[in-house]
Coordinates of C-alpha atoms in Angstrom, one line a residue:
M1 CA 136.9 92.3 87.8
L2 CA 134.2 92.3 90.5
S3 CA 134.8 91.8 94.0
N4 CA 132.8 89.2 95.9
R5 CA 131.8 91.6 97.7
K6 CA 129.7 94.2 95.2
K7 CA 127.2 91.5 92.8
R8 CA 126.3 92.8 89.6
C9 CA 122.4 95.1 89.3
S10 CA 122.1 96.0 85.6
L11 CA 120.2 94.8 83.0
R12 CA 122.8 93.4 80.7
S13 CA 124.9 91.8 83.7
I14 CA 121.5 90.1 84.4
A15 CA 121.6 88.7 81.3
Q16 CA 125.1 87.8 80.5
D17 CA 124.4 85.7 83.9
V18 CA 120.8 84.0 82.7
G19 CA 121.9 83.8 79.0
L20 CA 119.4 85.6 77.4
S21 CA 118.9 89.0 75.1
T22 CA 119.5 92.3 77.7
T23 CA 115.7 93.3 76.0
T24 CA 114.1 90.0 76.8
V25 CA 116.0 90.8 80.8
Y26 CA 114.6 94.3 80.2
Q27 CA 110.4 93.0 79.0
I28 CA 110.1 90.4 81.9
L29 CA 111.5 93.3 84.8
N30 CA 108.9 96.0 82.8
N31 CA 106.6 93.8 82.7
K32 CA 105.9 94.1 78.8
N33 CA 103.6 91.3 77.6
N34 CA 105.4 89.1 75.4
N35 CA 103.7 86.1 74.6
M36 CA 107.0 84.3 73.0
I37 CA 108.3 84.2 76.7
S38 CA 107.4 81.1 79.0
E39 CA 106.5 81.3 82.5
D40 CA 110.0 78.9 83.5
T41 CA 112.4 81.4 81.7
R42 CA 110.5 85.4 83.6
E43 CA 110.9 82.7 86.5
R44 CA 114.5 82.5 86.2
V45 CA 115.3 86.7 85.1
L46 CA 113.2 87.4 87.8
Q47 CA 115.3 84.6 90.3
A48 CA 118.4 86.8 88.9
A49 CA 117.3 90.2 89.2
E50 CA 116.2 89.6 93.3
A51 CA 119.7 87.6 93.6
V52 CA 121.5 90.9 93.4
A53 CA 118.7 93.3 94.0
Y54 CA 118.6 94.9 90.7
R55 CA 116.1 97.8 91.6
P56 CA 114.3 99.8 87.8
N57 CA 115.8 102.9 87.0
I58 CA 112.6 104.5 88.2
G59 CA 113.9 108.7 87.0
Y60 CA 114.9 107.4 83.9
K61 CA 111.4 105.6 83.1
L62 CA 109.6 108.6 83.4
M63 CA 112.1 110.8 81.5
R64 CA 111.0 107.8 78.5
G65 CA 107.5 108.4 80.0
E66 CA 107.1 105.4 80.6
K67 CA 104.8 103.7 83.0
S68 CA 107.2 102.8 86.5
H69 CA 104.8 99.9 87.6
I70 CA 105.0 100.9 91.5
V71 CA 102.6 100.4 93.9
A72 CA 102.0 102.1 97.1
V73 CA 99.9 100.5 100.0
L74 CA 99.0 102.9 102.1
V75 CA 98.9 101.2 106.0
S76 CA 96.3 102.8 108.5
S77 CA 97.6 103.5 111.8
E78 CA 94.7 102.1 113.6
Q79 CA 94.6 99.1 111.0
L80 CA 98.5 97.6 112.3
R81 CA 96.1 97.8 116.2
Y82 CA 96.0 94.0 114.6
R83 CA 99.6 93.3 113.0
E84 CA 99.2 89.5 112.0
P85 CA 96.5 89.8 109.6
I86 CA 97.2 92.9 108.2
S87 CA 100.9 92.1 108.5
N88 CA 99.9 89.1 106.7
M89 CA 98.0 90.2 104.1
I90 CA 100.4 93.0 103.2
I91 CA 103.5 90.3 102.7
S92 CA 101.8 88.2 101.0
M93 CA 100.6 91.3 98.4
V94 CA 104.0 92.9 98.1
N95 CA 105.4 89.3 96.3
S96 CA 102.2 88.5 94.2
L97 CA 103.4 91.9 93.3
G98 CA 106.6 91.8 93.1
S99 CA 106.5 88.3 90.8
Q100 CA 104.5 91.0 88.5
G101 CA 107.5 92.8 88.1
Y102 CA 106.0 95.9 90.4
V103 CA 108.0 97.8 92.4
T104 CA 105.6 98.0 95.9
Y105 CA 106.0 100.9 98.9
L106 CA 104.3 100.6 101.7
C107 CA 103.8 103.6 104.2
V108 CA 101.8 103.7 107.7
M109 CA 99.8 106.6 108.1
Q110 CA 99.4 109.8 110.7
H111 CA 96.4 111.1 112.4
S112 CA 97.3 114.3 110.0
G113 CA 95.1 114.6 106.8
E114 CA 97.4 117.1 105.7
K115 CA 100.3 114.9 106.4
N116 CA 99.1 111.7 105.0
L117 CA 98.6 114.5 101.9
Q118 CA 101.2 115.4 101.6
N119 CA 102.3 111.6 101.2
V120 CA 100.6 110.8 98.8
R121 CA 102.3 113.2 96.7
E122 CA 105.3 112.3 97.6
L123 CA 104.9 108.9 96.5
H124 CA 103.3 110.1 92.9
A125 CA 106.2 112.3 92.6
R126 CA 108.1 109.0 92.7
G127 CA 106.4 108.0 89.6
T128 CA 103.8 105.7 91.9
E129 CA 100.8 104.6 89.5
Y130 CA 98.4 103.0 92.1
F131 CA 97.7 103.1 95.6
I132 CA 95.7 100.5 97.6
I133 CA 94.5 102.3 101.1
L134 CA 94.6 99.4 103.7
G135 CA 92.2 101.2 107.1
N136 CA 90.3 104.2 106.9
V137 CA 93.3 106.6 107.1
V138 CA 92.8 110.6 108.5
G139 CA 92.1 112.3 105.4
Y140 CA 90.6 109.9 102.9
D141 CA 88.8 112.6 101.1
L142 CA 91.6 114.5 99.9
I143 CA 93.5 112.0 99.2
E144 CA 91.3 110.2 97.1
E145 CA 90.8 113.8 95.4
E146 CA 94.1 113.7 95.1
I147 CA 95.2 110.5 93.3
E148 CA 91.6 111.2 91.5
K149 CA 93.2 114.5 90.3
T150 CA 96.4 113.2 88.6
Q151 CA 94.5 109.8 86.9
C152 CA 96.0 107.3 89.1
N153 CA 94.6 104.5 90.4
L154 CA 92.3 103.9 94.1
I155 CA 91.3 101.0 95.7
G156 CA 90.6 100.8 99.7
Y157 CA 90.1 97.6 101.6
C158 CA 87.8 100.2 104.0
D159 CA 84.8 101.9 104.2
T160 CA 85.8 105.0 103.4
L161 CA 86.7 105.5 99.3
K162 CA 84.7 105.3 96.7
R163 CA 86.1 102.0 95.1
K164 CA 86.6 99.4 98.7
I165 CA 86.7 96.3 99.3
T166 CA 85.2 95.9 102.7
N167 CA 84.4 93.0 105.1
E168 CA 80.4 91.2 106.1
F169 CA 80.7 90.2 109.5
V170 CA 77.4 89.3 110.8
T171 CA 76.7 85.9 108.9
A172 CA 80.5 84.8 110.9
Q173 CA 79.1 85.7 114.0
V174 CA 75.1 84.6 113.0
E175 CA 77.4 81.2 113.2
V176 CA 79.1 81.9 116.6
L177 CA 75.7 82.3 117.8
R178 CA 73.8 79.5 117.4
F179 CA 77.2 77.0 118.0
F180 CA 77.0 78.7 121.0
L181 CA 73.1 77.8 120.9
D182 CA 73.4 74.8 119.4
R183 CA 75.5 73.2 122.2
G184 CA 73.4 74.2 125.1
H185 CA 74.6 77.9 125.6
R186 CA 71.6 80.0 126.7
Q187 CA 73.2 82.2 128.9
I188 CA 75.1 84.3 126.5
K189 CA 77.1 87.1 126.7
C190 CA 79.1 90.0 123.8
I191 CA 82.0 91.3 126.0
L192 CA 82.7 94.8 124.2
P193 CA 84.1 98.1 124.5
E194 CA 81.7 100.4 125.1
E195 CA 81.9 103.0 121.3
A196 CA 81.2 99.4 119.9
I197 CA 77.9 98.5 121.3
Y198 CA 75.7 99.5 118.3
S199 CA 78.7 99.4 115.7
M200 CA 81.6 96.1 116.4
Y201 CA 81.6 94.8 113.3
G202 CA 78.0 93.9 113.6
R203 CA 77.7 92.3 116.9
L204 CA 74.1 93.8 117.4
D205 CA 73.0 92.9 114.1
A206 CA 73.5 89.1 114.7
L207 CA 72.3 89.5 117.5
K208 CA 69.6 90.2 116.7
A209 CA 69.1 87.9 112.8
V210 CA 69.3 84.8 115.7
F211 CA 66.9 86.6 118.5
R212 CA 63.9 88.1 115.9
N213 CA 61.6 88.0 118.4
T214 CA 63.7 90.7 120.9
S215 CA 63.8 94.4 120.6
E216 CA 67.2 95.9 120.2
E217 CA 66.8 97.5 124.1
Q218 CA 65.8 93.9 125.3
L219 CA 69.4 92.4 123.2
V220 CA 71.4 94.8 124.4
K221 CA 70.3 94.0 128.5
D222 CA 70.0 90.9 128.1
Y223 CA 73.1 89.5 125.7
I224 CA 75.8 92.7 125.8
Y225 CA 78.2 93.4 129.0
S226 CA 80.9 96.6 128.0
F227 CA 83.7 97.3 129.5
P228 CA 85.9 101.0 128.7
N229 CA 86.9 101.8 125.9
I230 CA 90.6 101.4 125.8
D231 CA 93.3 104.7 124.6
Y232 CA 95.3 102.5 121.8
N233 CA 97.0 105.9 121.2
N234 CA 98.9 105.6 124.1
S235 CA 98.8 101.5 124.6
A236 CA 102.3 100.1 123.4
A237 CA 101.8 96.6 124.6
L238 CA 98.5 96.2 122.9
F239 CA 98.7 92.2 124.0
E240 CA 99.3 92.5 127.7
C241 CA 96.6 95.2 127.7
E242 CA 93.8 93.7 126.2
F243 CA 94.4 90.5 128.4
Q244 CA 94.3 92.3 131.4
R245 CA 90.7 93.9 130.5
G246 CA 89.9 90.9 129.4
F247 CA 91.0 89.0 133.1
D248 CA 89.0 91.3 135.2
I249 CA 85.6 92.6 133.0
T250 CA 85.7 88.9 132.9
A251 CA 86.1 88.7 137.1
E252 CA 83.3 91.1 137.4
L253 CA 80.8 89.8 135.0
M254 CA 81.0 86.3 136.4
Q255 CA 80.3 87.4 140.0
K256 CA 77.3 89.6 138.8
Y257 CA 76.3 86.4 136.3
P258 CA 77.7 83.4 137.6
K259 CA 75.4 81.3 134.9
T260 CA 76.9 82.5 131.8
D261 CA 78.1 79.7 129.9
A262 CA 78.7 80.9 126.6
L263 CA 81.2 84.8 126.3
F264 CA 81.9 86.0 122.8
F265 CA 84.4 88.2 123.2
S266 CA 85.6 91.0 121.3
N267 CA 88.9 89.8 120.1
D268 CA 91.2 87.4 120.6
N269 CA 93.1 89.3 122.9
V270 CA 90.8 89.8 125.3
A271 CA 89.0 86.4 125.1
L272 CA 92.4 85.2 126.3
G273 CA 92.6 87.4 129.0
G274 CA 88.8 86.2 129.9
T275 CA 90.0 82.1 130.1
K276 CA 93.1 82.3 132.1
Y277 CA 90.1 84.0 134.9
L278 CA 88.1 81.6 133.7
M279 CA 90.7 78.4 134.5
Q280 CA 92.1 80.3 137.9
N281 CA 88.4 80.3 138.8
G282 CA 87.9 76.1 138.5
Y283 CA 86.2 76.3 134.6
I284 CA 85.8 73.6 132.5
V285 CA 86.8 75.8 129.0
G286 CA 84.8 74.7 126.0
K287 CA 82.1 73.3 128.3
D288 CA 81.4 75.0 131.0
V289 CA 81.7 78.1 129.4
L290 CA 82.1 78.1 125.3
I291 CA 84.5 81.2 124.7
A292 CA 84.6 82.8 120.9
G293 CA 87.1 85.9 120.0
F294 CA 87.5 87.5 116.5
Y295 CA 91.2 88.0 114.8
N296 CA 91.9 84.1 114.4
L297 CA 95.3 85.3 116.1
T298 CA 97.7 82.6 116.1
A299 CA 97.7 82.9 120.3
A300 CA 93.9 82.0 120.5
Q301 CA 94.7 79.0 117.5
F302 CA 97.4 77.2 119.7
S303 CA 95.7 78.2 122.8
C304 CA 95.0 74.6 125.6
C305 CA 91.6 76.2 125.7
P306 CA 89.0 75.8 122.4
I307 CA 88.6 79.0 121.5
T308 CA 86.0 79.9 119.1
S309 CA 87.2 83.0 115.8
I310 CA 86.4 84.5 113.3
A311 CA 88.6 85.4 110.8
Y312 CA 89.2 87.9 107.9
D313 CA 89.5 85.6 104.8
I314 CA 92.2 87.9 103.1
Q315 CA 93.1 85.8 100.8
R316 CA 90.1 87.5 99.1
V317 CA 90.8 90.5 99.7
Q318 CA 93.9 90.3 98.6
E319 CA 92.3 88.9 95.2
K320 CA 89.8 91.5 94.8
L321 CA 92.5 94.7 95.5
L322 CA 94.7 93.2 92.8
K323 CA 92.6 92.7 90.4
Y324 CA 91.4 96.1 90.7
I325 CA 94.3 97.9 91.6
F326 CA 95.1 98.3 87.7
N327 CA 91.8 99.5 86.1
N328 CA 89.9 102.2 87.0
E329 CA 86.4 99.8 86.7
P330 CA 83.6 100.9 89.8
C331 CA 84.3 98.6 93.0
N332 CA 82.2 98.4 96.2
E333 CA 82.6 94.4 97.1
S334 CA 82.4 93.2 100.7
V335 CA 83.9 89.4 101.3
P336 CA 82.4 87.2 103.9
C337 CA 84.2 86.8 107.4
I338 CA 85.0 83.1 108.5
T339 CA 84.2 81.8 110.8
Y340 CA 86.5 78.8 113.1
I341 CA 84.5 76.5 115.9
R342 CA 86.7 75.3 118.2
E343 CA 85.3 72.7 120.5

C-alpha cells in the first residue's frame, strides 16, 4: 500500500483512478488523435495527471521513434526587462500547450551566442521538437541554422528570424498623439532614451504620420526630448531606476519648456516618475498635462492619475505563435498594439 506522502504517477495508476483503459489514457496524455474520446473525458484525464504531477518518459518515447511533444520557449534577457507582459504570455502559453499534451521547457538566453547555441543543442538532445523564441536573442542566426539542420520547428516573436511574429507600433502611437491634439494639447514632448530616437517602436514614424508637412529634422527638434541611455545590464532595480529617471527628466524638461501640456514617455515606469514630479509641483495630471507611456503595466493602470498607455496584444501574438509552431508554413505577420486612452 502506498503511503499518503507518495502519490502514484504511472499511466496504469491514472487509468485506475479515472476508470479508463491504459490505452485511452496513453492516447490522451500523448496528444494522439482519437475522435471517440470526448472533451469531458480528456479533461478528466488531464486533471488526474496534473494532480499526481505525471510526466511522460521522454527517453522511452524517443527510443520508440515517437514524437516527444516537447516545446522549448527561449526568452531573451532583453525581453525580460519588462517581465509583466512577457511573464503573462509565457504562463498562458505553457497552460495552453499543457492542455494539448505538450511539455514545455523555459530557457532564458544569455549575452553569448555560443552559450545560447549550446543551450539549444542540449534542449534538442532532450527531445525538444519545437522552439519558440521571444525577443531578439544573441546568436539568433546560428540558432536558426542549427534548428533547421535538425528539422525541428522554429517560430519567433522578434524581428530577426525567417518565421516570425512582430508588433506594429505606429498605429497605436498615432492614436495617442491624436488624443493629445483632440483635447487641445499641442505642446507635446516625446521623452525617449538617446539611442531610441530613431528606433523607439516607430515613435518618429508616428510623428511623421500626424504632422505630415513637417520635416524629420524639425519633428525631432520640436517634439522629442531625450535622456541618457540606461545601462540595463547593471540595473537590478529596474523600476526604481526608470522611475527616478522619469522624475528627473520631467523636472528638467518643464523648466526648459514650461508650456508643455502633453508628455509621451518611453514606457510606463518613466511616465510614473514624471507624474510624481508634476503632482509635487502643482500640475493637475489629466488637465494641465496629459501623460502617456508604454506597456500598460499594472502600476500605470491603477495610478491615481490618468496615464494613457499602449500594450502588446499578447493574446493575438500567442494565438499566432501556437498556430505556426506546429507547421513549417512561411510566416511573417505583424500584430497591432492596443491603445488604452485614460482621461
